[in-house]
């Protein structure tokens, strides 16, 4: 089996941060992330501070405690949570069991065995509920994937015809397939220029997070 974790400088930086924390508190953090992912829909994991990943799972007081007890910066807490999510989402999509997850973290990501065992133990205890919730969220029993995007521009006249003001909207169509590549759903939404701007900004944030781990 190909190792799902490819070591790189950003991942190694995150692992070094993880290994600064005792395994006991790390287990609590890893468990909290998995429990939250298993009980809260992804669309609800938002905060007033959209730039902080940690605040989607922990209170500001929790983050302050992590910073003071373990000498982390706020950005380092975000990176720790981000990499923990990466580990569990990889285990989800690659259908890794506890033993394989531990083995791949040690061999592919150069994580120390006792820390890899923390993620393995959290996955064994809370992973099944997380997997079940992801399947429940998908009507076809697996994660839906984006297959195709179609768009169509529309020009609408404003209600006040005296001004002859035009409004540019875009119809976006997202075609989704299941894990077997079969058509699953089509989502159509109408976006204004402002909506499109915010949408593409969010995509850029996601791409930046992916780039940091690749």
PDB file of N, CA and C in Angstrom, residues 54-126:
ATOM      1  N   UNK A  54      -8.332  26.785  14.762  1.00  0.00           N
ATOM      2  CA  UNK A  54      -8.442  26.250  16.123  1.00  0.00           C
ATOM      3  C   UNK A  54      -9.760  26.643  16.778  1.00  0.00           C
ATOM      4  N   UNK A  55     -10.251  27.861  16.493  1.00  0.00           N
ATOM      5  CA  UNK A  55     -11.469  28.339  17.132  1.00  0.00           C
ATOM      6  C   UNK A  55     -12.725  27.655  16.609  1.00  0.00           C
ATOM      7  N   UNK A  56     -12.579  26.832  15.588  1.00  0.00           N
ATOM      8  CA  UNK A  56     -13.716  26.031  15.142  1.00  0.00           C
ATOM      9  C   UNK A  56     -13.946  24.847  16.080  1.00  0.00           C
ATOM     10  N   UNK A  57     -12.925  24.507  16.855  1.00  0.00           N
ATOM     11  CA  UNK A  57     -12.998  23.326  17.707  1.00  0.00           C
ATOM     12  C   UNK A  57     -12.807  23.635  19.187  1.00  0.00           C
ATOM     13  N   UNK A  58     -12.169  24.772  19.476  1.00  0.00           N
ATOM     14  CA  UNK A  58     -11.846  25.112  20.855  1.00  0.00           C
ATOM     15  C   UNK A  58     -12.260  26.547  21.155  1.00  0.00           C
ATOM     16  N   UNK A  59     -12.537  26.814  22.424  1.00  0.00           N
ATOM     17  CA  UNK A  59     -12.876  28.172  22.834  1.00  0.00           C
ATOM     18  C   UNK A  59     -11.612  29.032  22.856  1.00  0.00           C
ATOM     19  N   UNK A  60     -11.815  30.341  22.916  1.00  0.00           N
ATOM     20  CA  UNK A  60     -10.666  31.243  23.014  1.00  0.00           C
ATOM     21  C   UNK A  60      -9.889  30.983  24.297  1.00  0.00           C
ATOM     22  N   UNK A  61     -10.597  30.612  25.352  1.00  0.00           N
ATOM     23  CA  UNK A  61      -9.924  30.291  26.611  1.00  0.00           C
ATOM     24  C   UNK A  61      -9.059  29.043  26.474  1.00  0.00           C
ATOM     25  N   UNK A  62      -9.586  28.027  25.766  1.00  0.00           N
ATOM     26  CA  UNK A  62      -8.797  26.811  25.525  1.00  0.00           C
ATOM     27  C   UNK A  62      -7.511  27.143  24.782  1.00  0.00           C
ATOM     28  N   UNK A  63      -7.630  27.955  23.738  1.00  0.00           N
ATOM     29  CA  UNK A  63      -6.461  28.316  22.929  1.00  0.00           C
ATOM     30  C   UNK A  63      -5.454  29.088  23.776  1.00  0.00           C
ATOM     31  N   UNK A  64      -5.950  29.969  24.636  1.00  0.00           N
ATOM     32  CA  UNK A  64      -5.055  30.729  25.517  1.00  0.00           C
ATOM     33  C   UNK A  64      -4.295  29.803  26.459  1.00  0.00           C
ATOM     34  N   UNK A  65      -4.972  28.762  26.939  1.00  0.00           N
ATOM     35  CA  UNK A  65      -4.317  27.791  27.825  1.00  0.00           C
ATOM     36  C   UNK A  65      -3.218  27.037  27.070  1.00  0.00           C
ATOM     37  N   UNK A  66      -3.522  26.622  25.828  1.00  0.00           N
ATOM     38  CA  UNK A  66      -2.506  25.928  25.024  1.00  0.00           C
ATOM     39  C   UNK A  66      -1.273  26.814  24.848  1.00  0.00           C
ATOM     40  N   UNK A  67      -1.516  28.089  24.584  1.00  0.00           N
ATOM     41  CA  UNK A  67      -0.414  29.027  24.338  1.00  0.00           C
ATOM     42  C   UNK A  67       0.441  29.199  25.594  1.00  0.00           C
ATOM     43  N   UNK A  68      -0.220  29.341  26.747  1.00  0.00           N
ATOM     44  CA  UNK A  68       0.528  29.596  27.981  1.00  0.00           C
ATOM     45  C   UNK A  68       1.212  28.338  28.517  1.00  0.00           C
ATOM     46  N   UNK A  69       0.544  27.182  28.443  1.00  0.00           N
ATOM     47  CA  UNK A  69       1.096  25.954  29.027  1.00  0.00           C
ATOM     48  C   UNK A  69       2.190  25.333  28.164  1.00  0.00           C
ATOM     49  N   UNK A  70       2.054  25.456  26.846  1.00  0.00           N
ATOM     50  CA  UNK A  70       2.985  24.737  25.972  1.00  0.00           C
ATOM     51  C   UNK A  70       3.849  25.654  25.116  1.00  0.00           C
ATOM     52  N   UNK A  71       3.833  26.960  25.444  1.00  0.00           N
ATOM     53  CA  UNK A  71       4.691  27.945  24.775  1.00  0.00           C
ATOM     54  C   UNK A  71       4.483  27.952  23.263  1.00  0.00           C
ATOM     55  N   UNK A  72       3.220  27.907  22.850  1.00  0.00           N
ATOM     56  CA  UNK A  72       2.878  28.001  21.429  1.00  0.00           C
ATOM     57  C   UNK A  72       2.485  29.425  21.078  1.00  0.00           C
ATOM     58  N   UNK A  73       2.641  29.765  19.784  1.00  0.00           N
ATOM     59  CA  UNK A  73       2.021  30.959  19.239  1.00  0.00           C
ATOM     60  C   UNK A  73       0.628  30.570  18.739  1.00  0.00           C
ATOM     61  N   UNK A  74      -0.248  31.568  18.581  1.00  0.00           N
ATOM     62  CA  UNK A  74      -1.607  31.295  18.095  1.00  0.00           C
ATOM     63  C   UNK A  74      -1.568  30.625  16.722  1.00  0.00           C
ATOM     64  N   UNK A  75      -0.665  31.075  15.875  1.00  0.00           N
ATOM     65  CA  UNK A  75      -0.564  30.484  14.534  1.00  0.00           C
ATOM     66  C   UNK A  75      -0.095  29.036  14.597  1.00  0.00           C
ATOM     67  N   UNK A  76       0.693  28.702  15.613  1.00  0.00           N
ATOM     68  CA  UNK A  76       1.171  27.328  15.766  1.00  0.00           C
ATOM     69  C   UNK A  76       0.041  26.403  16.223  1.00  0.00           C
ATOM     70  N   UNK A  77      -0.873  26.928  17.052  1.00  0.00           N
ATOM     71  CA  UNK A  77      -2.042  26.148  17.452  1.00  0.00           C
ATOM     72  C   UNK A  77      -2.899  25.848  16.229  1.00  0.00           C
ATOM     73  N   UNK A  78      -3.061  26.843  15.365  1.00  0.00           N
ATOM     74  CA  UNK A  78      -3.820  26.630  14.131  1.00  0.00           C
ATOM     75  C   UNK A  78      -3.172  25.547  13.272  1.00  0.00           C
ATOM     76  N   UNK A  79      -1.846  25.591  13.178  1.00  0.00           N
ATOM     77  CA  UNK A  79      -1.139  24.596  12.374  1.00  0.00           C
ATOM     78  C   UNK A  79      -1.291  23.208  12.979  1.00  0.00           C
ATOM     79  N   UNK A  80      -1.229  23.105  14.292  1.00  0.00           N
ATOM     80  CA  UNK A  80      -1.392  21.821  14.961  1.00  0.00           C
ATOM     81  C   UNK A  80      -2.778  21.226  14.667  1.00  0.00           C
ATOM     82  N   UNK A  81      -3.816  22.070  14.768  1.00  0.00           N
ATOM     83  CA  UNK A  81      -5.177  21.610  14.488  1.00  0.00           C
ATOM     84  C   UNK A  81      -5.319  21.254  13.009  1.00  0.00           C
ATOM     85  N   UNK A  82      -4.736  22.069  12.149  1.00  0.00           N
ATOM     86  CA  UNK A  82      -4.822  21.835  10.709  1.00  0.00           C
ATOM     87  C   UNK A  82      -4.208  20.486  10.331  1.00  0.00           C
ATOM     88  N   UNK A  83      -3.060  20.172  10.909  1.00  0.00           N
ATOM     89  CA  UNK A  83      -2.405  18.906  10.591  1.00  0.00           C
ATOM     90  C   UNK A  83      -3.166  17.728  11.204  1.00  0.00           C
ATOM     91  N   UNK A  84      -3.731  17.917  12.378  1.00  0.00           N
ATOM     92  CA  UNK A  84      -4.557  16.858  12.973  1.00  0.00           C
ATOM     93  C   UNK A  84      -5.748  16.539  12.074  1.00  0.00           C
ATOM     94  N   UNK A  85      -6.379  17.579  11.544  1.00  0.00           N
ATOM     95  CA  UNK A  85      -7.479  17.384  10.596  1.00  0.00           C
ATOM     96  C   UNK A  85      -7.003  16.646   9.353  1.00  0.00           C
ATOM     97  N   UNK A  86      -5.833  17.033   8.872  1.00  0.00           N
ATOM     98  CA  UNK A  86      -5.255  16.392   7.691  1.00  0.00           C
ATOM     99  C   UNK A  86      -5.035  14.899   7.938  1.00  0.00           C
ATOM    100  N   UNK A  87      -4.549  14.559   9.119  1.00  0.00           N
ATOM    101  CA  UNK A  87      -4.318  13.153   9.457  1.00  0.00           C
ATOM    102  C   UNK A  87      -5.632  12.378   9.450  1.00  0.00           C
ATOM    103  N   UNK A  88      -6.654  12.920  10.101  1.00  0.00           N
ATOM    104  CA  UNK A  88      -7.919  12.188  10.225  1.00  0.00           C
ATOM    105  C   UNK A  88      -8.699  12.159   8.907  1.00  0.00           C
ATOM    106  N   UNK A  89      -8.630  13.226   8.138  1.00  0.00           N
ATOM    107  CA  UNK A  89      -9.320  13.222   6.845  1.00  0.00           C
ATOM    108  C   UNK A  89      -8.638  12.264   5.870  1.00  0.00           C
ATOM    109  N   UNK A  90      -7.307  12.169   5.980  1.00  0.00           N
ATOM    110  CA  UNK A  90      -6.589  11.194   5.160  1.00  0.00           C
ATOM    111  C   UNK A  90      -6.989   9.778   5.550  1.00  0.00           C
ATOM    112  N   UNK A  91      -7.068   9.522   6.848  1.00  0.00           N
ATOM    113  CA  UNK A  91      -7.498   8.201   7.321  1.00  0.00           C
ATOM    114  C   UNK A  91      -8.906   7.880   6.843  1.00  0.00           C
ATOM    115  N   UNK A  92      -9.765   8.900   6.810  1.00  0.00           N
ATOM    116  CA  UNK A  92     -11.137   8.703   6.343  1.00  0.00           C
ATOM    117  C   UNK A  92     -11.169   8.313   4.871  1.00  0.00           C
ATOM    118  N   UNK A  93     -10.549   9.115   4.025  1.00  0.00           N
ATOM    119  CA  UNK A  93     -10.656   8.910   2.582  1.00  0.00           C
ATOM    120  C   UNK A  93      -9.814   7.740   2.091  1.00  0.00           C
ATOM    121  N   UNK A  94      -8.783   7.371   2.853  1.00  0.00           N
ATOM    122  CA  UNK A  94      -7.966   6.220   2.473  1.00  0.00           C
ATOM    123  C   UNK A  94      -8.416   4.941   3.177  1.00  0.00           C
ATOM    124  N   UNK A  95      -9.460   5.046   4.020  1.00  0.00           N
ATOM    125  CA  UNK A  95     -10.005   3.899   4.756  1.00  0.00           C
ATOM    126  C   UNK A  95      -8.914   3.182   5.556  1.00  0.00           C
ATOM    127  N   UNK A  96      -8.132   3.966   6.307  1.00  0.00           N
ATOM    128  CA  UNK A  96      -7.037   3.405   7.092  1.00  0.00           C
ATOM    129  C   UNK A  96      -7.545   2.938   8.454  1.00  0.00           C
ATOM    130  N   UNK A  97      -7.100   1.759   8.882  1.00  0.00           N
ATOM    131  CA  UNK A  97      -7.418   1.334  10.245  1.00  0.00           C
ATOM    132  C   UNK A  97      -6.333   1.856  11.187  1.00  0.00           C
ATOM    133  N   UNK A  98      -6.485   1.573  12.461  1.00  0.00           N
ATOM    134  CA  UNK A  98      -5.571   2.120  13.462  1.00  0.00           C
ATOM    135  C   UNK A  98      -4.116   1.720  13.193  1.00  0.00           C
ATOM    136  N   UNK A  99      -3.887   0.447  12.958  1.00  0.00           N
ATOM    137  CA  UNK A  99      -2.509  -0.038  12.779  1.00  0.00           C
ATOM    138  C   UNK A  99      -1.853   0.578  11.550  1.00  0.00           C
ATOM    139  N   UNK A 100      -2.592   0.663  10.456  1.00  0.00           N
ATOM    140  CA  UNK A 100      -2.038   1.222   9.213  1.00  0.00           C
ATOM    141  C   UNK A 100      -1.790   2.713   9.371  1.00  0.00           C
ATOM    142  N   UNK A 101      -2.705   3.413  10.044  1.00  0.00           N
ATOM    143  CA  UNK A 101      -2.520   4.844  10.265  1.00  0.00           C
ATOM    144  C   UNK A 101      -1.245   5.104  11.052  1.00  0.00           C
ATOM    145  N   UNK A 102      -1.031   4.364  12.128  1.00  0.00           N
ATOM    146  CA  UNK A 102       0.172   4.532  12.951  1.00  0.00           C
ATOM    147  C   UNK A 102       1.421   4.240  12.124  1.00  0.00           C
ATOM    148  N   UNK A 103       1.397   3.153  11.397  1.00  0.00           N
ATOM    149  CA  UNK A 103       2.550   2.741  10.593  1.00  0.00           C
ATOM    150  C   UNK A 103       2.892   3.804   9.546  1.00  0.00           C
ATOM    151  N   UNK A 104       1.865   4.349   8.886  1.00  0.00           N
ATOM    152  CA  UNK A 104       2.122   5.329   7.830  1.00  0.00           C
ATOM    153  C   UNK A 104       2.587   6.666   8.395  1.00  0.00           C
ATOM    154  N   UNK A 105       2.097   7.036   9.570  1.00  0.00           N
ATOM    155  CA  UNK A 105       2.568   8.274  10.188  1.00  0.00           C
ATOM    156  C   UNK A 105       4.042   8.173  10.565  1.00  0.00           C
ATOM    157  N   UNK A 106       4.445   7.013  11.060  1.00  0.00           N
ATOM    158  CA  UNK A 106       5.840   6.812  11.453  1.00  0.00           C
ATOM    159  C   UNK A 106       6.739   6.764  10.218  1.00  0.00           C
ATOM    160  N   UNK A 107       6.344   5.994   9.229  1.00  0.00           N
ATOM    161  CA  UNK A 107       7.204   5.769   8.063  1.00  0.00           C
ATOM    162  C   UNK A 107       7.142   6.903   7.038  1.00  0.00           C
ATOM    163  N   UNK A 108       5.948   7.479   6.839  1.00  0.00           N
ATOM    164  CA  UNK A 108       5.801   8.504   5.809  1.00  0.00           C
ATOM    165  C   UNK A 108       6.008   9.912   6.312  1.00  0.00           C
ATOM    166  N   UNK A 109       5.559  10.182   7.536  1.00  0.00           N
ATOM    167  CA  UNK A 109       5.646  11.529   8.079  1.00  0.00           C
ATOM    168  C   UNK A 109       6.762  11.684   9.115  1.00  0.00           C
ATOM    169  N   UNK A 110       7.489  10.600   9.403  1.00  0.00           N
ATOM    170  CA  UNK A 110       8.578  10.630  10.391  1.00  0.00           C
ATOM    171  C   UNK A 110       8.101  11.076  11.773  1.00  0.00           C
ATOM    172  N   UNK A 111       6.877  10.695  12.121  1.00  0.00           N
ATOM    173  CA  UNK A 111       6.354  11.023  13.442  1.00  0.00           C
ATOM    174  C   UNK A 111       6.832   9.979  14.441  1.00  0.00           C
ATOM    175  N   UNK A 112       7.182  10.426  15.652  1.00  0.00           N
ATOM    176  CA  UNK A 112       7.599   9.486  16.682  1.00  0.00           C
ATOM    177  C   UNK A 112       6.459   8.521  17.002  1.00  0.00           C
ATOM    178  N   UNK A 113       6.835   7.278  17.326  1.00  0.00           N
ATOM    179  CA  UNK A 113       5.843   6.232  17.496  1.00  0.00           C
ATOM    180  C   UNK A 113       4.809   6.560  18.578  1.00  0.00           C
ATOM    181  N   UNK A 114       5.258   7.120  19.715  1.00  0.00           N
ATOM    182  CA  UNK A 114       4.291   7.386  20.787  1.00  0.00           C
ATOM    183  C   UNK A 114       3.273   8.444  20.381  1.00  0.00           C
ATOM    184  N   UNK A 115       3.669   9.373  19.520  1.00  0.00           N
ATOM    185  CA  UNK A 115       2.733  10.398  19.044  1.00  0.00           C
ATOM    186  C   UNK A 115       1.826   9.830  17.948  1.00  0.00           C
ATOM    187  N   UNK A 116       2.399   8.984  17.108  1.00  0.00           N
ATOM    188  CA  UNK A 116       1.569   8.313  16.106  1.00  0.00           C
ATOM    189  C   UNK A 116       0.519   7.438  16.788  1.00  0.00           C
ATOM    190  N   UNK A 117       0.908   6.833  17.899  1.00  0.00           N
ATOM    191  CA  UNK A 117      -0.045   6.000  18.656  1.00  0.00           C
ATOM    192  C   UNK A 117      -1.192   6.829  19.225  1.00  0.00           C
ATOM    193  N   UNK A 118      -0.936   8.100  19.548  1.00  0.00           N
ATOM    194  CA  UNK A 118      -2.006   8.977  20.030  1.00  0.00           C
ATOM    195  C   UNK A 118      -3.070   9.142  18.944  1.00  0.00           C
ATOM    196  N   UNK A 119      -2.624   9.454  17.721  1.00  0.00           N
ATOM    197  CA  UNK A 119      -3.578   9.615  16.620  1.00  0.00           C
ATOM    198  C   UNK A 119      -4.271   8.289  16.312  1.00  0.00           C
ATOM    199  N   UNK A 120      -3.520   7.202  16.407  1.00  0.00           N
ATOM    200  CA  UNK A 120      -4.115   5.896  16.170  1.00  0.00           C
ATOM    201  C   UNK A 120      -5.177   5.552  17.192  1.00  0.00           C
ATOM    202  N   UNK A 121      -4.894   5.848  18.461  1.00  0.00           N
ATOM    203  CA  UNK A 121      -5.853   5.551  19.523  1.00  0.00           C
ATOM    204  C   UNK A 121      -7.106   6.412  19.394  1.00  0.00           C
ATOM    205  N   UNK A 122      -6.917   7.703  19.073  1.00  0.00           N
ATOM    206  CA  UNK A 122      -8.066   8.589  18.883  1.00  0.00           C
ATOM    207  C   UNK A 122      -8.908   8.129  17.695  1.00  0.00           C
ATOM    208  N   UNK A 123      -8.235   7.683  16.630  1.00  0.00           N
ATOM    209  CA  UNK A 123      -8.945   7.205  15.440  1.00  0.00           C
ATOM    210  C   UNK A 123      -9.723   5.926  15.753  1.00  0.00           C
ATOM    211  N   UNK A 124      -9.124   5.030  16.518  1.00  0.00           N
ATOM    212  CA  UNK A 124      -9.802   3.779  16.863  1.00  0.00           C
ATOM    213  C   UNK A 124     -11.032   4.039  17.728  1.00  0.00           C
ATOM    214  N   UNK A 125     -10.944   5.028  18.631  1.00  0.00           N
ATOM    215  CA  UNK A 125     -12.041   5.284  19.558  1.00  0.00           C
ATOM    216  C   UNK A 125     -13.150   6.126  18.936  1.00  0.00           C
ATOM    217  N   UNK A 126     -12.774   7.182  18.218  1.00  0.00           N
ATOM    218  CA  UNK A 126     -13.770   8.124  17.724  1.00  0.00           C
ATOM    219  C   UNK A 126     -13.939   8.101  16.199  1.00  0.00           C
TER     220      UNK A 126
END
